[in-house]
Coordinates of C-alpha atoms in Angstrom, one line a residue:
M1 CA -11.9 2.9 -13.6
P2 CA -13.8 0.9 -12.1
L3 CA -13.1 0.2 -8.4
A4 CA -11.0 -1.9 -7.5
H5 CA -13.9 -3.8 -5.2
P6 CA -17.2 -2.5 -4.4
F7 CA -16.3 -0.9 -1.0
D8 CA -13.4 1.1 -2.0
D9 CA -15.8 4.1 -1.7
D10 CA -15.8 3.7 2.1
K11 CA -13.0 6.3 2.7
L12 CA -12.6 9.9 2.0
K13 CA -11.7 10.4 -1.1
E14 CA -7.5 13.0 -0.8
E15 CA -8.4 15.7 -2.5
C16 CA -5.9 16.8 -5.1
G17 CA -2.6 16.7 -5.3
V18 CA -0.6 19.9 -6.9
F19 CA 3.3 20.1 -8.1
G20 CA 4.9 23.2 -9.7
V21 CA 8.7 23.1 -11.2
V22 CA 11.0 26.7 -11.7
G23 CA 14.7 26.8 -13.5
V24 CA 15.3 23.2 -14.4
A25 CA 16.0 21.7 -17.5
D26 CA 12.7 19.4 -18.9
A27 CA 10.9 20.8 -15.8
A28 CA 8.0 18.1 -17.3
N29 CA 9.8 15.4 -15.9
F30 CA 10.3 16.6 -12.5
V31 CA 6.2 17.5 -12.3
A32 CA 5.9 13.8 -14.1
L33 CA 8.3 12.8 -10.4
G34 CA 6.3 14.4 -8.0
L35 CA 2.9 13.7 -9.1
H36 CA 3.7 10.2 -8.6
A37 CA 5.1 10.6 -5.3
L38 CA 1.0 12.1 -4.9
Q39 CA -0.7 10.1 -6.6
H40 CA -2.2 8.9 -3.2
R41 CA -4.4 13.0 -3.0
G42 CA -6.2 11.7 -6.7
Q43 CA -6.4 8.4 -8.9
E44 CA -8.5 9.5 -11.7
A45 CA -6.6 11.6 -13.9
G46 CA -3.5 13.5 -13.8
G47 CA -1.7 16.5 -16.5
I48 CA 0.6 18.7 -16.6
V49 CA 1.7 22.1 -19.0
A50 CA 5.0 23.1 -19.4
H51 CA 6.1 26.3 -21.0
D52 CA 9.7 26.6 -23.4
P53 CA 10.3 29.8 -24.9
E54 CA 10.7 28.4 -28.1
D55 CA 7.8 26.0 -28.3
G56 CA 5.2 28.0 -25.7
F57 CA 2.0 26.3 -23.9
N58 CA 2.3 22.7 -24.2
S59 CA 0.2 20.0 -22.0
A60 CA -1.0 16.5 -21.3
R61 CA -3.7 15.0 -19.8
R62 CA -4.4 11.6 -19.3
F63 CA -7.0 9.2 -17.5
G64 CA -5.3 6.7 -14.7
Y65 CA -2.3 6.7 -12.7
V66 CA 1.1 8.2 -13.6
R67 CA 3.2 5.5 -13.5
D68 CA 0.9 4.5 -17.5
N69 CA 0.7 7.8 -19.0
F70 CA 3.6 10.1 -17.7
T71 CA 6.7 7.9 -17.9
S72 CA 6.2 7.5 -21.9
Q73 CA 9.0 9.4 -23.9
S74 CA 7.3 10.1 -26.6
L75 CA 4.9 11.7 -24.1
M76 CA 7.5 13.7 -22.2
K77 CA 8.8 15.7 -25.2
T78 CA 5.7 16.8 -26.7
L79 CA 6.3 19.0 -22.7
P80 CA 10.1 20.3 -23.5
G81 CA 10.7 23.3 -21.1
P82 CA 12.1 24.8 -17.5
L83 CA 9.0 25.6 -16.6
A84 CA 5.9 23.5 -15.6
I85 CA 3.0 22.5 -13.4
G86 CA 0.7 19.5 -12.8
H87 CA -1.9 18.2 -11.0
V88 CA -3.1 14.8 -10.0
R89 CA -7.1 14.3 -9.0
Y90 CA -10.1 13.0 -7.4
S91 CA -13.2 14.5 -8.1
T92 CA -14.4 17.1 -5.7
A93 CA -16.5 19.6 -8.0
G94 CA -17.6 18.9 -11.3
S95 CA -18.7 15.3 -12.9
K96 CA -17.6 11.9 -11.4
G97 CA -16.2 9.5 -13.2
A98 CA -15.0 13.0 -15.4
A99 CA -14.8 13.9 -19.1
I100 CA -11.2 14.9 -19.8
R101 CA -11.9 18.5 -19.8
D102 CA -12.7 18.2 -16.3
V103 CA -8.8 17.7 -16.1
Q104 CA -6.6 19.6 -15.0
P105 CA -4.1 22.0 -14.6
F106 CA -6.7 24.8 -16.6
F107 CA -5.1 27.0 -19.4
G108 CA -5.9 30.3 -20.6
E109 CA -5.0 33.2 -23.1
F110 CA -4.5 37.1 -21.6
S111 CA -4.3 39.6 -23.5
M112 CA -0.2 39.9 -21.5
G113 CA 0.0 36.3 -22.5
G114 CA -1.3 32.8 -21.5
A115 CA -1.3 31.3 -17.7
A116 CA -2.3 28.0 -16.9
I117 CA -3.8 27.1 -13.0
A118 CA -3.8 23.6 -10.6
H119 CA -6.3 23.9 -8.3
N120 CA -6.3 21.6 -4.6
G121 CA -9.9 22.2 -2.5
N122 CA -12.8 23.4 -3.0
I123 CA -15.1 27.2 -3.9
T124 CA -17.9 26.9 -1.7
N125 CA -19.7 29.6 -3.6
A126 CA -18.8 28.1 -6.9
D127 CA -22.2 28.1 -7.7
A128 CA -22.7 31.6 -7.6
L129 CA -19.4 32.7 -9.1
R130 CA -20.5 30.6 -12.2
K131 CA -24.1 32.2 -12.5
E132 CA -23.0 35.3 -12.5
L133 CA -19.7 34.8 -15.1
I134 CA -22.5 33.2 -17.7
E135 CA -24.6 36.1 -17.5
R136 CA -22.1 38.3 -18.1
G137 CA -20.7 36.1 -21.2
S138 CA -17.9 33.5 -20.0
I139 CA -18.4 30.2 -21.7
F140 CA -17.0 27.6 -19.3
Q141 CA -15.7 24.3 -20.9
S142 CA -15.4 22.0 -17.5
S143 CA -17.6 21.1 -15.1
S144 CA -15.2 21.7 -12.6
D145 CA -15.5 24.9 -9.8
S146 CA -11.9 25.5 -10.2
E147 CA -12.4 27.6 -13.7
C148 CA -13.4 30.2 -12.3
I149 CA -10.7 31.4 -10.8
I150 CA -9.5 31.5 -14.9
H151 CA -12.3 33.3 -15.7
L152 CA -12.5 35.5 -13.3
M153 CA -9.0 36.7 -14.0
A154 CA -9.6 37.3 -16.9
R155 CA -12.3 39.7 -16.5
S156 CA -9.8 41.3 -13.9
L157 CA -8.6 45.0 -14.7
Q158 CA -5.4 44.6 -12.5
R159 CA -2.0 45.3 -15.0
N160 CA -0.5 41.4 -15.1
I161 CA -1.1 37.8 -14.2
P162 CA -0.4 37.6 -10.5
E163 CA -2.1 40.6 -9.7
R164 CA -5.1 39.8 -11.6
M165 CA -4.7 36.1 -10.0
E166 CA -5.1 38.4 -6.7
D167 CA -7.9 39.7 -7.7
A168 CA -9.6 36.2 -8.5
L169 CA -9.2 34.9 -5.0
R170 CA -10.2 38.0 -2.9
R171 CA -13.6 37.1 -4.4
V172 CA -13.5 33.0 -3.8
E173 CA -14.9 31.5 -1.2
G174 CA -13.5 28.1 0.6
A175 CA -10.4 26.2 0.5
F176 CA -7.5 26.4 -1.8
S177 CA -3.9 25.8 -2.5
V178 CA -3.4 27.1 -6.2
V179 CA 0.2 26.4 -8.0
A180 CA 0.5 28.6 -11.6
M181 CA 2.3 29.4 -14.2
T182 CA 3.1 32.3 -16.8
R183 CA 5.5 31.9 -19.5
T184 CA 8.5 32.9 -17.0
K185 CA 6.8 32.8 -13.4
L186 CA 5.7 29.7 -10.9
I187 CA 3.0 31.3 -8.8
G188 CA 1.8 29.5 -5.2
V189 CA -1.1 30.7 -3.3
R190 CA -2.7 29.6 -0.2
D191 CA -6.4 30.2 1.3
P192 CA -6.3 32.4 4.1
L193 CA -7.1 29.2 6.3
G194 CA -4.5 27.7 5.6
V195 CA -6.8 24.1 4.8
R196 CA -4.9 22.7 2.1
P197 CA -1.3 22.5 2.5
L198 CA 1.4 23.7 0.2
V199 CA 5.2 24.1 0.3
L200 CA 8.4 25.4 -1.7
G201 CA 11.8 23.6 -2.0
K202 CA 14.7 23.5 -3.8
V203 CA 16.1 21.9 -6.4
G204 CA 19.5 22.4 -7.7
D205 CA 19.0 26.0 -9.2
G206 CA 15.3 25.7 -9.4
W207 CA 12.2 25.9 -7.2
A208 CA 9.4 23.7 -6.5
L209 CA 6.3 24.0 -4.9
S210 CA 4.1 20.5 -4.2
S211 CA 1.2 19.4 -1.7
E212 CA 3.7 17.2 0.6
T213 CA 7.1 17.2 1.5
C214 CA 7.2 13.6 0.4
A215 CA 6.8 14.9 -3.2
L216 CA 10.4 17.2 -2.8
D217 CA 11.8 13.9 -1.5
I218 CA 11.6 12.0 -4.9
I219 CA 12.8 14.3 -7.0
G220 CA 15.6 15.3 -5.0
A221 CA 14.7 19.0 -3.7
E222 CA 15.8 20.5 -0.3
F223 CA 12.5 21.8 1.6
V224 CA 12.3 24.7 2.6
R225 CA 9.3 26.0 4.1
E226 CA 5.2 25.7 4.0
I227 CA 3.2 28.6 1.9
A228 CA 1.9 30.5 4.7
P229 CA -1.8 31.0 5.3
G230 CA -3.1 33.5 3.0
E231 CA 0.4 33.4 1.8
M232 CA 1.1 34.2 -2.4
V233 CA 4.7 33.4 -3.8
V234 CA 5.9 34.2 -7.3
I235 CA 8.5 32.1 -8.4
T236 CA 11.3 33.0 -11.3
A237 CA 14.6 31.3 -11.8
E238 CA 16.6 34.3 -12.0
G239 CA 14.8 36.2 -9.2
G240 CA 13.9 33.8 -6.7
V241 CA 11.2 33.8 -4.5
E242 CA 8.8 36.9 -3.8
S243 CA 6.0 36.7 -0.8
H244 CA 3.4 39.0 -0.8
F245 CA 0.3 38.7 1.9
P246 CA -2.7 40.1 -0.4
F247 CA -5.9 38.8 1.9
R248 CA -6.7 39.9 5.5
K249 CA -5.0 38.2 7.9
Q250 CA -7.5 35.1 9.3
A251 CA -6.4 32.7 11.7
S252 CA -5.9 29.2 10.7
K253 CA -7.4 26.6 10.0
F254 CA -5.4 23.6 8.0
C255 CA -7.2 20.5 7.6
I256 CA -6.4 17.9 10.8
F257 CA -7.7 14.8 7.9
E258 CA -4.7 15.5 6.4
H259 CA -2.8 14.9 10.1
V260 CA -5.1 10.9 10.4
Y261 CA -5.1 10.2 7.0
F262 CA -4.8 12.2 3.3
S263 CA -1.1 12.8 3.5
R264 CA 1.5 10.3 2.9
P265 CA 3.0 9.2 6.1
D266 CA 6.6 10.3 5.2
S267 CA 5.9 13.7 5.0
I268 CA 6.2 16.4 7.4
I269 CA 3.2 18.8 8.7
G270 CA 3.4 21.8 10.4
G271 CA 6.6 20.6 11.2
R272 CA 6.1 17.4 12.5
S273 CA 6.5 13.7 10.8
V274 CA 2.6 12.9 9.8
Y275 CA 4.1 9.1 10.5
E276 CA 4.9 9.9 14.2
T277 CA 1.6 11.8 14.4
R278 CA -0.6 8.7 13.8
R279 CA 1.6 6.9 16.1
Q280 CA 0.5 9.0 19.1
I281 CA -2.8 9.1 17.9
G282 CA -2.9 5.7 18.8
V283 CA -0.7 6.2 21.9
E284 CA -3.8 8.3 22.8
L285 CA -6.2 5.8 22.2
A286 CA -5.3 3.0 24.2
R287 CA -4.8 6.0 27.2
E288 CA -8.7 6.7 26.3
A289 CA -9.7 3.5 25.3
P290 CA -7.7 0.1 26.5
V291 CA -9.0 -3.1 26.2
E292 CA -8.2 -7.1 26.9
A293 CA -7.4 -8.5 24.1
D294 CA -4.4 -10.5 22.4
L295 CA -3.7 -9.1 19.6
V296 CA -3.5 -4.9 18.3
C297 CA -3.7 -5.7 14.8
P298 CA -3.4 -2.4 11.8
V299 CA -6.3 -2.6 8.9
P300 CA -3.7 -1.6 6.2
D301 CA -2.0 0.7 4.9
S302 CA -3.5 4.1 7.2
G303 CA -3.9 2.0 10.1
T304 CA -0.8 0.6 10.7
P305 CA 1.4 4.0 12.5
A306 CA -1.6 4.3 15.0
A307 CA -2.0 0.4 15.3
I308 CA 2.2 0.6 16.7
G309 CA 1.3 3.4 18.8
F310 CA -1.6 1.6 20.5
A311 CA 0.2 -1.7 21.1
H312 CA 3.0 0.3 22.6
E313 CA 1.2 1.9 25.2
S314 CA -1.1 -0.8 25.4
G315 CA 1.7 -3.0 26.3
I316 CA -0.6 -5.8 23.9
P317 CA 1.5 -7.8 20.7
F318 CA 1.0 -6.0 17.4
G319 CA 0.4 -8.4 14.6
L320 CA 0.2 -7.9 10.9
G321 CA -2.8 -10.1 10.8
I322 CA -4.6 -8.6 8.0
T323 CA -2.1 -8.5 4.7
R324 CA -3.2 -6.3 1.6
N325 CA -2.1 -7.5 -1.6
Q326 CA -0.1 -4.9 -3.5
Y327 CA -0.8 -5.5 -7.2
M328 CA -4.2 -4.9 -6.5
G329 CA -5.0 -2.3 -9.2
R330 CA -8.3 -0.1 -9.5
T331 CA -8.3 -1.0 -12.9
F332 CA -9.3 -4.7 -11.8
I333 CA -12.1 -6.8 -14.0
E334 CA -15.1 -7.8 -11.8
P335 CA -16.8 -9.9 -14.6
T336 CA -19.5 -12.0 -12.4
E337 CA -22.0 -10.5 -9.1
Q338 CA -20.0 -14.0 -7.1
I339 CA -16.9 -11.7 -8.0
R340 CA -18.5 -9.0 -6.5
N341 CA -19.6 -10.3 -3.5
M342 CA -16.0 -11.5 -2.5
G343 CA -15.8 -7.6 -2.0
V344 CA -12.3 -7.1 0.6
R345 CA -10.9 -10.2 0.0
L346 CA -9.7 -9.1 -3.2
K347 CA -7.1 -6.6 -1.6
L348 CA -7.2 -7.1 1.9
N349 CA -6.4 -11.0 3.2
V350 CA -6.5 -11.9 6.9
N351 CA -3.3 -14.9 8.4
R352 CA -5.3 -17.3 9.8
A353 CA -2.7 -18.3 11.8
L354 CA -1.4 -15.7 13.8
I355 CA -5.2 -14.8 14.9
K356 CA -6.7 -17.8 15.6
G357 CA -8.2 -18.2 19.3
K358 CA -7.1 -14.0 19.3
R359 CA -9.0 -11.5 21.2
V360 CA -8.1 -9.3 18.5
I361 CA -7.7 -4.9 18.3
L362 CA -8.7 -3.9 15.1
V363 CA -6.8 0.0 14.5
D364 CA -8.4 2.2 11.1
D365 CA -8.0 5.5 10.3
S366 CA -12.0 6.2 10.2
V367 CA -15.1 4.9 10.0
V368 CA -17.2 6.4 6.9
R369 CA -20.3 4.0 6.0
G370 CA -19.1 1.0 7.8
T371 CA -19.3 -1.0 4.8
T372 CA -15.8 -1.9 5.2
S373 CA -15.3 -2.2 8.8
R374 CA -18.0 -5.2 8.8
K375 CA -16.3 -7.4 5.6
I376 CA -13.3 -6.9 7.5
K377 CA -14.6 -8.2 10.2
E378 CA -16.9 -11.4 9.9
M379 CA -12.7 -11.8 7.4
I380 CA -11.7 -12.0 11.4
L381 CA -14.2 -13.8 12.8
D382 CA -13.9 -16.3 9.9
A383 CA -10.2 -16.4 10.6
G384 CA -11.3 -18.2 14.0
A385 CA -11.0 -14.9 16.2
A386 CA -11.9 -14.9 19.9
E387 CA -12.9 -11.5 19.9
V388 CA -12.8 -8.1 17.2
H389 CA -12.7 -4.8 19.6
F390 CA -12.6 -1.7 17.0
R391 CA -10.6 1.5 18.1
I392 CA -11.0 3.9 15.3
A393 CA -7.8 6.7 15.3
S394 CA -10.0 9.8 14.2
P395 CA -13.4 10.5 16.1
P396 CA -16.6 9.7 14.1
T397 CA -17.0 11.6 11.1
A398 CA -20.5 12.4 11.8
W399 CA -20.5 16.1 8.8
P400 CA -19.7 16.0 5.1
C401 CA -16.6 18.3 4.2
F402 CA -16.7 20.8 1.6
Y403 CA -13.5 22.2 0.6
G404 CA -11.9 19.6 -1.3
V405 CA -13.0 16.4 0.2
D406 CA -15.9 13.7 -1.3
T407 CA -17.7 13.4 1.2
P408 CA -21.2 10.9 1.3
Q409 CA -23.8 12.8 1.9
R410 CA -25.0 13.6 5.5
E411 CA -27.3 10.8 6.0
K412 CA -25.1 8.4 4.8
L413 CA -22.8 8.7 6.9
L414 CA -22.5 6.2 10.2
A415 CA -22.1 8.4 13.1
A416 CA -24.3 10.9 11.6
T417 CA -27.2 8.7 11.9
M418 CA -25.7 6.4 15.4
S419 CA -24.4 7.0 18.3
E420 CA -21.0 5.0 19.4
E421 CA -23.3 1.7 21.0
E422 CA -25.7 1.9 17.6
M423 CA -22.8 1.4 15.2
R424 CA -20.7 -0.9 17.5
K425 CA -23.6 -2.7 17.4
H426 CA -24.1 -2.0 13.5
L427 CA -21.2 -3.7 13.0
S428 CA -21.3 -6.8 15.4
V429 CA -18.1 -6.1 16.9
D430 CA -17.3 -6.4 21.4
S431 CA -16.4 -2.9 21.4
L432 CA -16.1 0.1 19.4
K433 CA -13.7 3.1 20.8
F434 CA -13.6 6.6 18.8
I435 CA -10.7 8.7 19.8
T436 CA -11.9 12.4 21.2
L437 CA -11.7 15.3 19.3
D438 CA -9.3 15.9 22.7
G439 CA -7.2 13.3 21.9
L440 CA -6.7 14.2 18.3
Y441 CA -5.5 17.1 18.9
R442 CA -3.0 16.1 21.9
A443 CA -1.8 13.3 19.0
V444 CA -1.2 16.5 17.1
G445 CA 0.8 18.7 19.4
E446 CA -1.8 20.7 21.1
A447 CA -1.2 20.0 24.5
D448 CA -4.0 21.3 26.1
G449 CA -6.5 19.5 23.2
R450 CA -9.1 21.9 21.1
S451 CA -9.1 25.0 21.9
K452 CA -13.9 25.3 21.8
S453 CA -13.7 29.2 21.6
C454 CA -11.4 29.6 18.7
P455 CA -10.8 25.2 17.9
Q456 CA -7.0 25.3 15.9
Y457 CA -7.7 23.3 12.8
C458 CA -10.5 22.7 10.7
D459 CA -12.1 20.0 11.9
A460 CA -15.3 20.6 10.8
C461 CA -15.7 16.1 9.6
F462 CA -16.3 15.5 13.1
S463 CA -17.7 18.5 14.9
G464 CA -20.8 20.3 12.4
E465 CA -18.0 23.2 13.0
Y466 CA -17.2 25.2 9.2
P467 CA -14.8 28.0 9.3
V468 CA -16.1 29.0 6.2
V469 CA -20.0 29.2 5.5
P470 CA -20.6 26.3 2.8
S471 CA -22.7 28.3 0.7
D472 CA -24.1 26.9 -2.4
M473 CA -25.1 24.1 -0.3
I474 CA -27.1 26.0 1.8
E475 CA -28.5 27.3 -1.3
K476 CA -29.6 23.4 -1.9
G477 CA -30.9 23.0 1.4
F478 CA -28.1 21.7 3.7
Q479 CA -28.1 22.7 7.1
L480 CA -25.7 23.5 9.2
K481 CA -25.5 22.4 13.4
A482 CA -27.8 24.4 15.7
A483 CA -25.7 26.9 17.9
E484 CA -25.6 25.0 21.3

């Protein structure tokens, strides 16, 4: 699928979304709804595996949006049964613009029965594991790092599938939130650092696992709790939820960018509303980087809660100076160079009557390459703005993520090669300020800011401090931040 416009890649891409249900009739229908609510986490492809006691395992994998594939009655009838899992994908490992064989969930047939697995995150030692497994006779069907888990399970000597999964995941480094299934069990696992999210819900007499709480809402499920870092839950329709902790306990390192951008604003993380956290980021930003202006304007849609918080704290009026075309899909056809050069205007349009003659503060969630920021600034000036000030609701993104986010190479990140003042000149704006790391930590509820000795979150994309050494990337020549 072509990008909707040439600057769609100027954001960090949401990793993936996973969802599973057990103990309800036609579980695949619930999974399709859940994946629809998680579409923001992956828009490249989706897949569902279901199990029925009479028909066994069935699967469907498709490119594109959930709404375009998993709403067909004829397709959903091929996925019967009271147990199903699903996955929406944006490629972080494996081929970009991947083959259908890279689309999860992955399925394996073991001596004690079949199992399917859907994985959100990235395995940082996947290259080494893949090489070892191939040398020992494994035959890989995809280029995805997640397939390593299936092969490790196949080689395990443990007695049942949950135990084999434990065995396999002990060999894995990096980030993983896994939703898996056997013929009778729904399984959820988070890595010991809890980098990626996973939550448990109750739906009727059954249970659900999801990347975010917003996907529980869509199926009318009750949010029960988050799966804890390092926890494995094994759920059956009859026996309910069994929980244990198979990994060595470590300090939690949840991805702080989930609060900033990845999660939907109507989700709950760590007992906190994502929307309220983003609004509070705007409040902190207004305190840290005040500026005289006439209008606070969000870059839609992810900048909106922070812009509301900034406007409230600063006393400067909030206005929707930029409108998003809601019907602009990723499959838009751009037939000529002239059309392509229109860039952001395909998706965003400026409210000229509101902007003209104003000193405008633009609030956005992040700056990656800076290409979109420059185009938006030009649009605002073309509409007659007197001044343009950027306020960014995250610290400068200066390091790539290796835990399930598709990040450009470090040299392509604007903040990796430029100071804040150099970025301001590059973007040609009147001022540019990012929230500080301490300010971001205060906004997510850490009153004393970031602990330098043991940061409460994974913030490697800002700090360069990686909680799990990215061994595959180091093997390829990536250099870690020098010790201070």
